[in-house]
Tab-separated table of C-alpha atoms in Angstrom:
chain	number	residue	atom	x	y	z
G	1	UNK	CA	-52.459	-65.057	-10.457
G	2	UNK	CA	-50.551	-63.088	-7.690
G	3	UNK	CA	-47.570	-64.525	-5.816
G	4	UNK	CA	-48.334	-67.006	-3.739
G	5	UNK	CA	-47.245	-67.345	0.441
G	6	UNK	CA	-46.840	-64.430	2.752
G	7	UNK	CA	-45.754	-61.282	1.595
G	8	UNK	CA	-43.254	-59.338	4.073
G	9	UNK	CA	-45.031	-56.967	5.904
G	10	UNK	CA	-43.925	-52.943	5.701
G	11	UNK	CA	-42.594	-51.881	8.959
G	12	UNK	CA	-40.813	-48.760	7.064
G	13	UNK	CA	-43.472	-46.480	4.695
G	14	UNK	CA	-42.097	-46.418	1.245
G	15	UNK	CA	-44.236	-43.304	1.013
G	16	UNK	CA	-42.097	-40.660	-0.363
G	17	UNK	CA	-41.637	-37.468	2.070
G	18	UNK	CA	-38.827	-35.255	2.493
G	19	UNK	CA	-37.877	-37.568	5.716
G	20	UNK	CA	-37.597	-40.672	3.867
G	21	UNK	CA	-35.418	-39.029	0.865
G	22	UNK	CA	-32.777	-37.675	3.497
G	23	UNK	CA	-32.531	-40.888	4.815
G	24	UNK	CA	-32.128	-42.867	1.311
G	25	UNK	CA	-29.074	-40.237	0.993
G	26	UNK	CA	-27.378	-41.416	4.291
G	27	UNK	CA	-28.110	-45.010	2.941
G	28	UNK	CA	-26.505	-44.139	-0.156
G	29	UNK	CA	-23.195	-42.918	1.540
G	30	UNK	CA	-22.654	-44.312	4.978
G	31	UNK	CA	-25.177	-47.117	4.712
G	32	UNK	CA	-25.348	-50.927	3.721
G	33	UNK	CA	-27.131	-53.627	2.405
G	34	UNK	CA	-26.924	-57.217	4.120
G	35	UNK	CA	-26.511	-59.870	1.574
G	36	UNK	CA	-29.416	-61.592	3.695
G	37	UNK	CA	-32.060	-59.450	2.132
G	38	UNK	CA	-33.350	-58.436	4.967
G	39	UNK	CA	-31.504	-56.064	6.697
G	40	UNK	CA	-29.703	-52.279	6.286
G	41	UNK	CA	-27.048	-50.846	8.541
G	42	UNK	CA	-26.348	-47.170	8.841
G	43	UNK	CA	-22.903	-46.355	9.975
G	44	UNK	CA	-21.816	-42.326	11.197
G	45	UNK	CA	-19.184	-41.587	13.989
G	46	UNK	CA	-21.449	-38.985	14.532
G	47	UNK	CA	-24.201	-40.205	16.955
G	48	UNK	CA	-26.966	-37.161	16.561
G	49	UNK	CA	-26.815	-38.014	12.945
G	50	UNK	CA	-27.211	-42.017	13.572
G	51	UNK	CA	-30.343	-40.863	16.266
G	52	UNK	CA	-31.583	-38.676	12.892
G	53	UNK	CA	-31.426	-41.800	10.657
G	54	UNK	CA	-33.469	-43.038	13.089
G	55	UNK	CA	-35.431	-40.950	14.775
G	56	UNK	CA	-36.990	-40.153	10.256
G	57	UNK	CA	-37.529	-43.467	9.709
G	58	UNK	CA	-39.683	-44.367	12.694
G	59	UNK	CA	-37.347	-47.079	13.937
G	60	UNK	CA	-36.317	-47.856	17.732
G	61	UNK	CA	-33.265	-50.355	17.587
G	62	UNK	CA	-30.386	-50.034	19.996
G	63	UNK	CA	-27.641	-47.737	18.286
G	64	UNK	CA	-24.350	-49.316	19.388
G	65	UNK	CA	-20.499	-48.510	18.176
G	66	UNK	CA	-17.712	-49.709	17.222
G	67	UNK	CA	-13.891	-48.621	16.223
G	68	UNK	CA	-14.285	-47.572	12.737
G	69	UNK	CA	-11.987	-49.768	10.518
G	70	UNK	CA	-10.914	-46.266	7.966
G	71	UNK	CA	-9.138	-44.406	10.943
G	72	UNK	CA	-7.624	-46.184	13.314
G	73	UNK	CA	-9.250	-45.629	17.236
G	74	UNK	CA	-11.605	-43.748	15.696
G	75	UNK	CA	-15.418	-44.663	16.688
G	76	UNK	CA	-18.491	-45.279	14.827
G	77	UNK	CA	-22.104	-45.592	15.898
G	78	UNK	CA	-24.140	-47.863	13.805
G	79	UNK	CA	-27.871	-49.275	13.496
G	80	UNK	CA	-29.298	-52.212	11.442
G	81	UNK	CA	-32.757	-53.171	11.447
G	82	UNK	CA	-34.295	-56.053	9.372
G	83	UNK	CA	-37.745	-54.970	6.420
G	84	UNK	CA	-37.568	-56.788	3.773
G	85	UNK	CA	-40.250	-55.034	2.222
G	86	UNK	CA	-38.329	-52.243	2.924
G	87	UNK	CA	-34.718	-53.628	1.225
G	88	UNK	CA	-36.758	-54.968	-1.708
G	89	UNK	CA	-38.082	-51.091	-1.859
G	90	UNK	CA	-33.988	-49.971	-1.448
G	91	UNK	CA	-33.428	-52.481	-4.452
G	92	UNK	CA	-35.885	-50.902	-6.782
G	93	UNK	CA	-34.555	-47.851	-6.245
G	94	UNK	CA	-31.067	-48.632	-7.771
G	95	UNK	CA	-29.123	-49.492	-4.262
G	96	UNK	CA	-27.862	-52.930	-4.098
G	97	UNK	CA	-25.502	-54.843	-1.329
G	98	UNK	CA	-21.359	-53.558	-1.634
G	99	UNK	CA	-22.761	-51.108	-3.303
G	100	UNK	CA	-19.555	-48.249	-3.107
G	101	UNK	CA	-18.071	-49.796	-6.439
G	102	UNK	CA	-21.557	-50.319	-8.573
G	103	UNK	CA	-24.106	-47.559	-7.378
G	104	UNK	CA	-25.241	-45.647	-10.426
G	105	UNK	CA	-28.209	-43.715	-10.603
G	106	UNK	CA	-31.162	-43.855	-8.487
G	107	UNK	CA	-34.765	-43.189	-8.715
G	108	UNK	CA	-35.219	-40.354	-6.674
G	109	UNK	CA	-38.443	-38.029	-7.110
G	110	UNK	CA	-37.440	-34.351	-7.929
G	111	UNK	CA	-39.517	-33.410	-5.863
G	112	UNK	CA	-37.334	-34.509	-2.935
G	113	UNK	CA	-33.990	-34.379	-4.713
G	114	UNK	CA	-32.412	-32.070	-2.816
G	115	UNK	CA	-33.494	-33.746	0.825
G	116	UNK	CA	-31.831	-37.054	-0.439
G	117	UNK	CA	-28.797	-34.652	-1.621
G	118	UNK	CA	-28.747	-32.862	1.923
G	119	UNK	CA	-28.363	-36.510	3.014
G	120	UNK	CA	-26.097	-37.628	0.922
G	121	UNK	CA	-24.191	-34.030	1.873
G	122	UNK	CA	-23.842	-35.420	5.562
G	123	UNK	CA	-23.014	-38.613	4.518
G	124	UNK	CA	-20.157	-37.971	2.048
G	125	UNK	CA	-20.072	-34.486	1.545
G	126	UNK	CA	-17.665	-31.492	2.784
G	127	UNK	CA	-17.481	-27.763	2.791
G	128	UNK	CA	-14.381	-26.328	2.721
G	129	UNK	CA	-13.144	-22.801	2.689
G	130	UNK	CA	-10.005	-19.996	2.312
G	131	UNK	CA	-8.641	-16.879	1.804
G	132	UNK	CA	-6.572	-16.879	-1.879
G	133	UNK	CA	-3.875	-14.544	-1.121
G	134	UNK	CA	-3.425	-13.733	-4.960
G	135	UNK	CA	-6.582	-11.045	-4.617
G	136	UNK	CA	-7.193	-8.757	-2.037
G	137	UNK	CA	-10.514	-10.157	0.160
G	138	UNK	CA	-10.818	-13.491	-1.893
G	139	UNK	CA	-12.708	-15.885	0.031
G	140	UNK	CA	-13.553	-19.006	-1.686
G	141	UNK	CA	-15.715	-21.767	-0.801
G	142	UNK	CA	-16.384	-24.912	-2.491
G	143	UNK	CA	-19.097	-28.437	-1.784
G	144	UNK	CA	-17.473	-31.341	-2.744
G	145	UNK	CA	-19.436	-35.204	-3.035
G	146	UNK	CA	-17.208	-38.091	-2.830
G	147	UNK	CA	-18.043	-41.581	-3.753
G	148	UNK	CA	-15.979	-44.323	-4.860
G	149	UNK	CA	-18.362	-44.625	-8.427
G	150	UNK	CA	-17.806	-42.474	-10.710
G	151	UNK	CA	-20.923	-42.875	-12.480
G	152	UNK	CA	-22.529	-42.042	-9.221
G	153	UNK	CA	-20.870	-38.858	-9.561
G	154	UNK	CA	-22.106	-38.390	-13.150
G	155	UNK	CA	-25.287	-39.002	-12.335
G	156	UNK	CA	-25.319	-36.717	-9.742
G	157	UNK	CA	-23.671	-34.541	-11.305
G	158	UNK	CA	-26.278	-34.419	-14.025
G	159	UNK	CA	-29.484	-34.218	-11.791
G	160	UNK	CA	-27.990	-31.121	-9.958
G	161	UNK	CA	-27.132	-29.676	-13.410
G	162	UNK	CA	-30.899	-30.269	-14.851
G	163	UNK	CA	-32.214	-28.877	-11.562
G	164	UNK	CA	-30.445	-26.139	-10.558
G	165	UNK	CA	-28.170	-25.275	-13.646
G	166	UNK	CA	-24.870	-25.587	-12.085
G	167	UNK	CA	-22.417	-27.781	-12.637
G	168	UNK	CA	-19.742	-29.502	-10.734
G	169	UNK	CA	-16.149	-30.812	-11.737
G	170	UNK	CA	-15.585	-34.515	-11.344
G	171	UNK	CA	-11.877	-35.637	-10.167
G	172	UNK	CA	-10.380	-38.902	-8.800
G	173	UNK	CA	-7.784	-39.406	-6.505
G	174	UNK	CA	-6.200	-42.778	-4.747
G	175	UNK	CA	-9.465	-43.637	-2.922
G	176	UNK	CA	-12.208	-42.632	-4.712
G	177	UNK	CA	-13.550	-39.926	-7.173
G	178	UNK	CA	-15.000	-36.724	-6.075
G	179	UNK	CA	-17.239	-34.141	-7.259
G	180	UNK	CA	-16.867	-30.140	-6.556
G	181	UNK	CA	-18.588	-27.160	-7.136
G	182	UNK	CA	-17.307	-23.601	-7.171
G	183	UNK	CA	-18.193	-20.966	-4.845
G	184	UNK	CA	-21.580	-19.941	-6.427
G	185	UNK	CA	-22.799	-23.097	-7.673
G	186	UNK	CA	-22.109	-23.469	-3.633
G	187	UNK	CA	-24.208	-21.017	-2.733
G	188	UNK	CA	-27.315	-22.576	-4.669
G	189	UNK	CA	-26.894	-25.931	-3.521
G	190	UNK	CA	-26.649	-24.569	0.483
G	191	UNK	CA	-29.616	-23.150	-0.475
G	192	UNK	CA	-31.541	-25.762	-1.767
G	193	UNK	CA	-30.863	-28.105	0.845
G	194	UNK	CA	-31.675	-25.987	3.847
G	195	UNK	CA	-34.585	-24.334	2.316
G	196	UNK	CA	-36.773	-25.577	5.255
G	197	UNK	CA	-35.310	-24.644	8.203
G	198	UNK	CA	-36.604	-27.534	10.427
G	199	UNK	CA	-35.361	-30.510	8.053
G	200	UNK	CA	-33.447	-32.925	9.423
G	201	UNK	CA	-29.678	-32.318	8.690
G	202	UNK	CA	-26.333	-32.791	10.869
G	203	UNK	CA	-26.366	-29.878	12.670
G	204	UNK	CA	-22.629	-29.653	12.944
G	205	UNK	CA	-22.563	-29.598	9.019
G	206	UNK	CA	-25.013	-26.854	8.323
G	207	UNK	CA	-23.618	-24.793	11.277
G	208	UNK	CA	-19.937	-24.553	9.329
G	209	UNK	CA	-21.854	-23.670	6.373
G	210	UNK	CA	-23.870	-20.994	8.067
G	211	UNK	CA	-20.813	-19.367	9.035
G	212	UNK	CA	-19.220	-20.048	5.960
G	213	UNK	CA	-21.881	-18.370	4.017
G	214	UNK	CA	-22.127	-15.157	6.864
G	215	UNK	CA	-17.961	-14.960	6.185
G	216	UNK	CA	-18.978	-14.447	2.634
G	217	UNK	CA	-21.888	-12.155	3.008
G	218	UNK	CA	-19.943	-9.177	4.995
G	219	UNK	CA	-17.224	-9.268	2.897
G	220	UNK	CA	-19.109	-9.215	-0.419
C-alpha cells in the first residue's frame, strides 16, 4: 500500500535543468535548511545574485536583508520560501540542515555538474590573480572552493578530476578548508562553467574572470 494522508504538493520542479543545478550550488554554499522541514533560505550580500536564486527557481517571495553576522556592518539579502516536497528532494540529494560541518557528496547529474559548480563558484568560490616577480611576464591565476568540510572538498575535488582531468590541492586554514587549482586547471574550469553564454551566473564574478583570462591571453 502507498503512504497514506496528503502528500506535499511540488511548488519547485525537481526536474533536473541547468537552472535548477546552479541553484542547488548556491544552496550548497550560501544556503540553509530549516530544521522545520519545510523551508530553505538563501543568503548573498549580493542582491542580483539573491534575484538569480530566484528569478531560476520560479519563486516570488519578498527578498529582504539583514547585517550579515561574518563582517561586521556588512549587509546580506536573503530569501526563504517553504516546499516540503522540495526540502525532502534537497534531502535526497545529500544536503541536510547545519549542513557546513557534515555536507559530503551529493547526487548531482554529470550532465549538469558544472552549472551546480558555477553555483557553487558564486557561492564560495574566488578568482584571484598576480604578477610573480621571480619570471619576467608571469601572470598567475588560480580558482579556489572553500567549504568548512573537507570531505566536501574531496568529493569535489574528485568529480572535477573524473570530469575534466585536473586536479586541485586541498588546504585548511583557521576557518575552514579550501580547495585550489593552478592556472590551467583554471582555465578549464572557467571554461566549463561559462560554456553557455546566457547561464545564469553573478555577473560581477564572471566579469573579473573575463578580464582575468583577456590579461592572460595578450601576454601569452
Amino acid at each position: 500500500m502507498g503512504r497514506r494522508g496528503i502528500q506535499p504538493m511540488h511548488k519547485i520542479s525537481t526536474e533536473w535543468s541547468a537552472n535548477l543545478a546552479y541553484c542547488i550550488g548556491l544552496i550548497a554554499t550560501d544556503g540553509s535548511l530549516s530544521k522545520d522541514g519545510r523551508h530553505i533560505e538563501f543568503i548573498s550580500k549580493d542582491r542580483d545574485l539573491v534575484e538569480t536564486f530566484c528569478r531560476c527557481l520560479g519563486i516570488r517571495n519578498r527578498i529582504g536583508s539583514k547585517v550579515s553576522g561574518y563582517k561586521k556592518n556588512s549587509l546580506a539579502f536573503r530569501v526563504q520560501f517553504g516546499d516540503v516536497a522540495f526540502y525532502r528532494w534537497l534531502l535526497g540529494l545529500g544536503l541536510t540542515p547545519n549542513k557546513s560541518l557534515t555536507i559530503g557528496e551529493l547526487k548531482i547529474p554529470d550532465e549538469f555538474f558544472f552549472d551546480f559548480l558555477r553555483g557553487s563558484f558564486d557561492g564560495d568560490g574566488t578568482i584571484y590573480s598576480f604578477r610573480d616577480e621571480r619570471w619576467k611576464n608571469s601572470f598567475m591565476f588560480y580558482v579556489r572552493f572553500v567549504s568548512a568540510s573537507k570531505k566536501h572538498l574531496e568529493w569535489l575535488q574528485a568529480a572535477i578530476h573524473r570530469l575534466l582531468a585536473v586536479r586541485g590541492i586541498i588546504r585548511q586554514n583557521t576557518r575552514a578548508y579550501h580547495i585550489v587549482f593552478a592556472k590551467r586547471s583554471t582555465r578549464k574550469i572557467l571554461e566549463k562553467i561559462y560554456a553557455v553564454p546566457d547561464a545564469p551566473c553573478l555577473e560581477r564574478k564572471l566579469a573579473k574572470c573575463r578580464k582575468i583570462l583577456t590579461i592572460d591571453t595578450q601576454r601569452a
